[in-house]
Each structure stands twice: as C-alpha cells, then as structure tokens.
Short mmCIF file of C-alpha atoms in Angstrom, two decimals:
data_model
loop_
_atom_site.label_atom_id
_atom_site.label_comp_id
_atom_site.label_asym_id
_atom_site.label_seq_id
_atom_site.Cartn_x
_atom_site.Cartn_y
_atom_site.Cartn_z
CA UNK A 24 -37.10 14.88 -3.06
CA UNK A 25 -36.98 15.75 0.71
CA UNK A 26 -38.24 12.42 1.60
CA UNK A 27 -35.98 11.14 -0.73
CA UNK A 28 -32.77 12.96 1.47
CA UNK A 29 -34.38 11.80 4.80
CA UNK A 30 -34.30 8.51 4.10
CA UNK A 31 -30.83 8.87 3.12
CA UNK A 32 -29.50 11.10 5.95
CA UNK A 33 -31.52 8.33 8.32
CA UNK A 34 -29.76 5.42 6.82
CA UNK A 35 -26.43 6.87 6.49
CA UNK A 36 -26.45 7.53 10.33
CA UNK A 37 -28.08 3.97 11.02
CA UNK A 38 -25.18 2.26 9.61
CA UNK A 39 -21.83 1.33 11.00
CA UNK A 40 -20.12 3.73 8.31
CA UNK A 41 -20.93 6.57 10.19
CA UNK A 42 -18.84 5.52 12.95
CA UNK A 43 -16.30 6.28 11.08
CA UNK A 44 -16.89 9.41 10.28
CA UNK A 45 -15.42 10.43 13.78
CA UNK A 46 -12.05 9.28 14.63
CA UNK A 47 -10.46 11.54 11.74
CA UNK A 48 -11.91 14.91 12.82
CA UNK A 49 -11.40 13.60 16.07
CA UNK A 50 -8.09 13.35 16.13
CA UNK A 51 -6.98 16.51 13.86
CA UNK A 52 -8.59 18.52 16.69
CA UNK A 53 -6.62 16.60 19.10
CA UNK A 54 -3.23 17.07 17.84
CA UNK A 55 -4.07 20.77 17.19
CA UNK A 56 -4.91 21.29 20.96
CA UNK A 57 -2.09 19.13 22.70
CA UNK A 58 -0.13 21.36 20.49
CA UNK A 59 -1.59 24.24 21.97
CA UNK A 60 -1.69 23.08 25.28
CA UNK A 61 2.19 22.58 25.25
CA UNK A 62 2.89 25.89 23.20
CA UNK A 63 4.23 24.69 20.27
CA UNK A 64 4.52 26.78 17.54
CA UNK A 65 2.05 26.68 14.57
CA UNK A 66 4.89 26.91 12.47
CA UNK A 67 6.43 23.50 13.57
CA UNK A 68 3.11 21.97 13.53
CA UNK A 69 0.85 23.61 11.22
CA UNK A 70 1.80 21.96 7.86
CA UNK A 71 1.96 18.46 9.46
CA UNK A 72 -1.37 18.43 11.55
CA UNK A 73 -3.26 21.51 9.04
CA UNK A 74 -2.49 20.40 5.49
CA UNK A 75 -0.66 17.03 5.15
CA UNK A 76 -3.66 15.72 7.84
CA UNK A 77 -6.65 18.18 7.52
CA UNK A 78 -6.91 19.03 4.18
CA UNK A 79 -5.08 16.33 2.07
CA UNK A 80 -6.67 13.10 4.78
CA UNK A 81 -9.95 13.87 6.75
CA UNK A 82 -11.43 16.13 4.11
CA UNK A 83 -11.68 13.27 1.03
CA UNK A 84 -11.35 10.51 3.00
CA UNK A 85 -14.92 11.67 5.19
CA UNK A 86 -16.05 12.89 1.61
CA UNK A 87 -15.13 9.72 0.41
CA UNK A 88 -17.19 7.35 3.17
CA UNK A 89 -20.21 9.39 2.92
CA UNK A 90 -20.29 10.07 -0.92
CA UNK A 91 -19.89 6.55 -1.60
CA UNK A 92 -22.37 5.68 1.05
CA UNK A 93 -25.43 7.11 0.31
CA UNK A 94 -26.30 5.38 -2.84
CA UNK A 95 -23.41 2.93 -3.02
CA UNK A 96 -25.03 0.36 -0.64
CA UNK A 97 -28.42 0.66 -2.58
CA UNK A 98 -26.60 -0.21 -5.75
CA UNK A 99 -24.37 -3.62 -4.36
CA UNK A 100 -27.72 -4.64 -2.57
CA UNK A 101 -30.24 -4.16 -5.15
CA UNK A 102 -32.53 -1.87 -3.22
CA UNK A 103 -31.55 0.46 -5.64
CA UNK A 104 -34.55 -0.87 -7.82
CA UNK A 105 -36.77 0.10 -5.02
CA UNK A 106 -35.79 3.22 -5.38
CA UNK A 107 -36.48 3.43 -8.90
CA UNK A 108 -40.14 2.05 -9.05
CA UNK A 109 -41.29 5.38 -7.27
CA UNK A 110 -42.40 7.95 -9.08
CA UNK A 111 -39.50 10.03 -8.85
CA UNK A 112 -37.37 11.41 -11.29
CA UNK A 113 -33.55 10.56 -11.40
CA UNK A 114 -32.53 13.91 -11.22
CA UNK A 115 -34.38 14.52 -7.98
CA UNK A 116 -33.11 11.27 -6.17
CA UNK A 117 -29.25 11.98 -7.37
CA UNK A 118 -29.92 15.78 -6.20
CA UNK A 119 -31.11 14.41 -2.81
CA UNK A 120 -28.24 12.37 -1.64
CA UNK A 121 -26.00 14.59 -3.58
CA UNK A 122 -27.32 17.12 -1.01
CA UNK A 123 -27.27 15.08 2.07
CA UNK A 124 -23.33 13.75 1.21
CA UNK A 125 -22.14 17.47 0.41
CA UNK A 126 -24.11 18.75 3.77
CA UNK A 127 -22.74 15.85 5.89
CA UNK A 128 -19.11 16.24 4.36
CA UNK A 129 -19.14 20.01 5.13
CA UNK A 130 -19.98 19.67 8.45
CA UNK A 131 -17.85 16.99 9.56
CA UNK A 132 -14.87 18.69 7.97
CA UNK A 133 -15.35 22.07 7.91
CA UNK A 134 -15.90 22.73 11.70
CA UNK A 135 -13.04 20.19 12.88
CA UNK A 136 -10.68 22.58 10.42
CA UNK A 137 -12.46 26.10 11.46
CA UNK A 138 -11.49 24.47 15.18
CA UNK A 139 -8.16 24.09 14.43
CA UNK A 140 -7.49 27.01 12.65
CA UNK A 141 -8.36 28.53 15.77
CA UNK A 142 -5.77 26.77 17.61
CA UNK A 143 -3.45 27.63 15.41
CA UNK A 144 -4.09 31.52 16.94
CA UNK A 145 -5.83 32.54 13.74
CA UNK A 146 -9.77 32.54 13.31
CA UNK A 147 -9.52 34.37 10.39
CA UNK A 148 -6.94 30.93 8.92
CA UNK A 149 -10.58 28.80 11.11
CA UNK A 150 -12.47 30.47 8.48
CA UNK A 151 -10.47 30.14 5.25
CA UNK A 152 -10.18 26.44 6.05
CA UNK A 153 -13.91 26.23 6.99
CA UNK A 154 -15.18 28.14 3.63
CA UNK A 155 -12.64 26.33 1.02
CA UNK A 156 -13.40 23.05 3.08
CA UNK A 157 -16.94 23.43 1.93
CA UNK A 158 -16.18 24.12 -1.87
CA UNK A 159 -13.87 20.95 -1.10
CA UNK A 160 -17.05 18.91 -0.11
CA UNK A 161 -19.07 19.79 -2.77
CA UNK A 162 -16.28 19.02 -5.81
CA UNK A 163 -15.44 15.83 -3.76
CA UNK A 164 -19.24 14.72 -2.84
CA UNK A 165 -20.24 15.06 -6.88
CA UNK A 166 -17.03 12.63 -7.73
CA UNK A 167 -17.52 10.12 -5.31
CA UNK A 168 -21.07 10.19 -5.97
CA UNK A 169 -20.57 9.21 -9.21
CA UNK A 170 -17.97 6.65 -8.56
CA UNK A 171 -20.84 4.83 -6.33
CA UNK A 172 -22.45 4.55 -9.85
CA UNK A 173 -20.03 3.56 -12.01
CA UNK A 174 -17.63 1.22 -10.21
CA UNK A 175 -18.34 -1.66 -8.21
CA UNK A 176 -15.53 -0.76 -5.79
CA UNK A 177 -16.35 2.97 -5.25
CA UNK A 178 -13.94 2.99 -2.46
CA UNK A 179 -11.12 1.50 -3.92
CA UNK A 180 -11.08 4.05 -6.85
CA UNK A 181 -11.80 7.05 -4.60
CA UNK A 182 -8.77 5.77 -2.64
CA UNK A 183 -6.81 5.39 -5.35
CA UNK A 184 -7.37 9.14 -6.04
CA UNK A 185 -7.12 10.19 -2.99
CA UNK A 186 -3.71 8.43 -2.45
CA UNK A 187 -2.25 8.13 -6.25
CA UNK A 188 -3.82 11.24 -8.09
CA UNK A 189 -4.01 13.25 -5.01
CA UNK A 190 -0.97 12.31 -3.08
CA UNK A 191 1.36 10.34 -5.18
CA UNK A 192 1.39 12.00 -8.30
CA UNK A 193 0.54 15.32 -6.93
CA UNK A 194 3.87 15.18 -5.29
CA UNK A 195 5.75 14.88 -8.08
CA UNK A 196 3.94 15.55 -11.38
CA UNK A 197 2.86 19.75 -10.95
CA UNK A 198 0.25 18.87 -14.11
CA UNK A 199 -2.10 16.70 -12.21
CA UNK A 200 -2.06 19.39 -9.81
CA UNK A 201 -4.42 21.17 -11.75
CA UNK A 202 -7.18 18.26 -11.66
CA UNK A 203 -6.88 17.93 -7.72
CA UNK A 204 -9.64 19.34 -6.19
CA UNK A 205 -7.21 18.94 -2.27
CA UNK A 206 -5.25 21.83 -4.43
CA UNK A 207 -8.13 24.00 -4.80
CA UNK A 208 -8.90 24.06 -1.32
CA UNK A 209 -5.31 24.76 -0.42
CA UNK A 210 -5.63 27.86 -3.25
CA UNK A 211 -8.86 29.11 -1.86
CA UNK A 212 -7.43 28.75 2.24
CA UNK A 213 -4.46 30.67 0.88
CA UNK A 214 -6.14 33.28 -0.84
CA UNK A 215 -8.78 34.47 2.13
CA UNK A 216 -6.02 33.55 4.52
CA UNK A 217 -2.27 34.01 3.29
CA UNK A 218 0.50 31.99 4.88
CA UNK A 219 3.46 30.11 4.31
CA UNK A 220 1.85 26.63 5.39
CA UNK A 221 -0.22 26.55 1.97
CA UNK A 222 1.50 26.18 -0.99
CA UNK A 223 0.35 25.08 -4.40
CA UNK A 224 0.47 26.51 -7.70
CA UNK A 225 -2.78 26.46 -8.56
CA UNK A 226 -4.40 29.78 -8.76
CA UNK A 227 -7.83 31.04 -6.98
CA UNK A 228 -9.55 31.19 -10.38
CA UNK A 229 -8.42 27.81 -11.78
CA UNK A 230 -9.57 26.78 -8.26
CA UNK A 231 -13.29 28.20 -8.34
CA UNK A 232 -13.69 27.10 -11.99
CA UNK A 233 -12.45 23.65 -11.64
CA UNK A 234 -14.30 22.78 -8.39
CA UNK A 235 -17.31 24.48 -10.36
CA UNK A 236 -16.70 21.79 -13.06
CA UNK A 237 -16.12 18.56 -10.77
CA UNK A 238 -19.48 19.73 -9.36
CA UNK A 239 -21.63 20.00 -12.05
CA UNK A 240 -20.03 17.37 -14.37
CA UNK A 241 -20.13 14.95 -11.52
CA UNK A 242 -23.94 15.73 -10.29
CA UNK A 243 -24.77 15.63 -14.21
CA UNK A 244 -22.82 12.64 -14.88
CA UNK A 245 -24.47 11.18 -11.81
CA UNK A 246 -27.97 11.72 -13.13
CA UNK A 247 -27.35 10.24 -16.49
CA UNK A 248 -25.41 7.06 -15.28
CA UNK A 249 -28.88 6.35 -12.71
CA UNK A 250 -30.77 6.75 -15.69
CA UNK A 251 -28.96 3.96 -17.32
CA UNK A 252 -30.17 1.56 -14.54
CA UNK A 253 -33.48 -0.31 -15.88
CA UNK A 254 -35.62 -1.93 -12.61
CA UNK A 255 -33.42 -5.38 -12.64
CA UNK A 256 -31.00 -3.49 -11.13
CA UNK A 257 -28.75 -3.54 -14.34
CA UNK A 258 -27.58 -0.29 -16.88
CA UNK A 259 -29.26 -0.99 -19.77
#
C-alpha cells in the first residue's frame, strides 16, 4: 500500500498537473497581503478574497485536479491494468491514492487559507479555515476520486459541481445547500471561528455528518467501482 501511494505522490508531482496546483493558492495569499499592505479592512475584503475565492474556488478546484489525477490518468491510458495484475487488493490501492489526494489537497489549501486568515488579523479565523479546509479535502478527495472511476470526463463533472451544484444552484436553491460539502466548511470555519463573513444555513452537525458520509460513501464506492474493472481495462 505505501508503495502503492509513492508511486502516486511521485507521478502526480512528475506531471504538468501539478503546475497547476500553484497559481490558485498563489494568488489568494496575494490578494490577502496587498490588502494588508494597503490597510484595507477585512471587512471590505474578507468575503470576496476569504469565501467567494478561498473556500468556494481554490479549495475544490485543487481538490478537484489532484483527486481526479491520481488514478484518472491510469484509467484513460490503460495503465490502470498494470496496476491491477499486482497482487494487491483494490481496497488498498483506492486507500493509497485516496490518501495521497486528501494529504496533497490539505496541504495546498489549508496553509494558503491558515495564511490568510492571518492576514485578515485573526489566527484563531487561520485556524478555523485551516481545520474545516481539511474536513473539506477529505469529503472532496473521496468524490472526485470516484468520479475518476466512473466518468470518462472526471473533470468536467467535478466542474460541473463545483460551478452548478456548488455555485449555481447553491445560490439560489437553500436545499442543495445541504449536499454541498463548500457549505460544510463554511459551517465548521464559522463555528470554531464566528464572524459575519460566513454565512450558510447549514448547521455544524449536518456538517460533520455529511462530510462523514461523502467520505466514506465515496472511498467505499471507489473500491467497489475498481473492482468492477477486469485486466482489459474494461468494468465487467
């Protein structure tokens, strides 16, 4: 399993896709600190650069290039069947790149947020945003994960939602709220860090439970959709 995740992590960060891991996190930390270089206000700035850019953009969008790309690219190429004639079990090869994508995901996200929490005068709002970032990562990392598996165009559908589910109909239908794992990690930053930039009406226990659930349904999901694959490369 750990050689199984090393291979993974190596060709993840071999490929051009990692590139663009950066210029998001990149430049969420650079808006935060020009703002705080010219002493704006958080409160003019906070919602804009925090939540509409941190949370609801470089969050699932990062979780979205590296949860699609650590098996995705083994599935379109075939070397997916490679994969399979080892003597592993399907559980432990899903397990392994679901733990490199949620590690990788955490990291890039989590410490660009905690950074500009900071910057926003508050390390204990760095924190919130770094901790509910990581339950983000993980509910986000399973899903994409899975869409690698069951959708030749795993970016398109994570896309669509990130931008319909997520963004679109989040806006304007307060149901789908409740199946938006961006609103969970607005509920949790809320909760350890109250303030009038986060607002959703999700609550912190509908929050833990339901990222619980995209986590484990989507690893388990995961694990029985790779089990479908027979060695041509094909669900049987």
């Amino acid at each position: 399993m750990s050689t199984v995740a090393f291979i993974t992590a190596r060709g993840l960060f071999g490929r051009r896709r990692a590139l663009l891991l950066l210029p998001l996190p990149i430049l969420l930390v650079g808006l935060a600190l020009l703002c705080r270089m010219y002493d704006v206000s958080p409160d003019m700035w906070g919602q804009a650069v925090i939540v509409a850019l941190g949370l609801a953009v470089v969050l699932p969008v990062v979780a979205l290039i590296v949860g699609t790309g650590v098996l995705g690219s083994e599935v379109d190429d075939g070397t997916i069947v490679h994969i399979l004639t080892k003597p592993l079990a399907r559980r432990d090869i899903i397990l392994a790149k679901y733990a490199v994508a949620a590690s990788v995901t955490t990291v890039v996200s989590a410490v660009p947020l905690f950074v500009t929490g900071v910057l926003a005068g508050s390390a204990k709002l760095g924190g919130a945003l770094a901790v509910a970032a990581t339950v983000g990562a993980f509910a986000y990392s399973a899903l994409f994960l899975l869409f690698s598996l069951i959708s030749r165009r795993p970016v398109l559908v994570g896309l669509v939602y990130i931008l319909v589910w997520e963004g679109l109909l989040g806006n304007f239908v307060s149901g789908t709220k409740n199946l938006a794992i961006g609103q969970y990690v607005i509920a949790i930053t809320d909760e350890i860090a109250p303030n009038g930039m986060m607002q959703t009406p999700v609550t912190l226990t509908t929050a833990i439970v339901m990222s619980a659930i995209f986590t484990i349904a989507g690893t388990v999901f995961a694990i029985n959709r790779l089990g479908s694959f027979s060695l041509a490369g094909e669900t049987s």
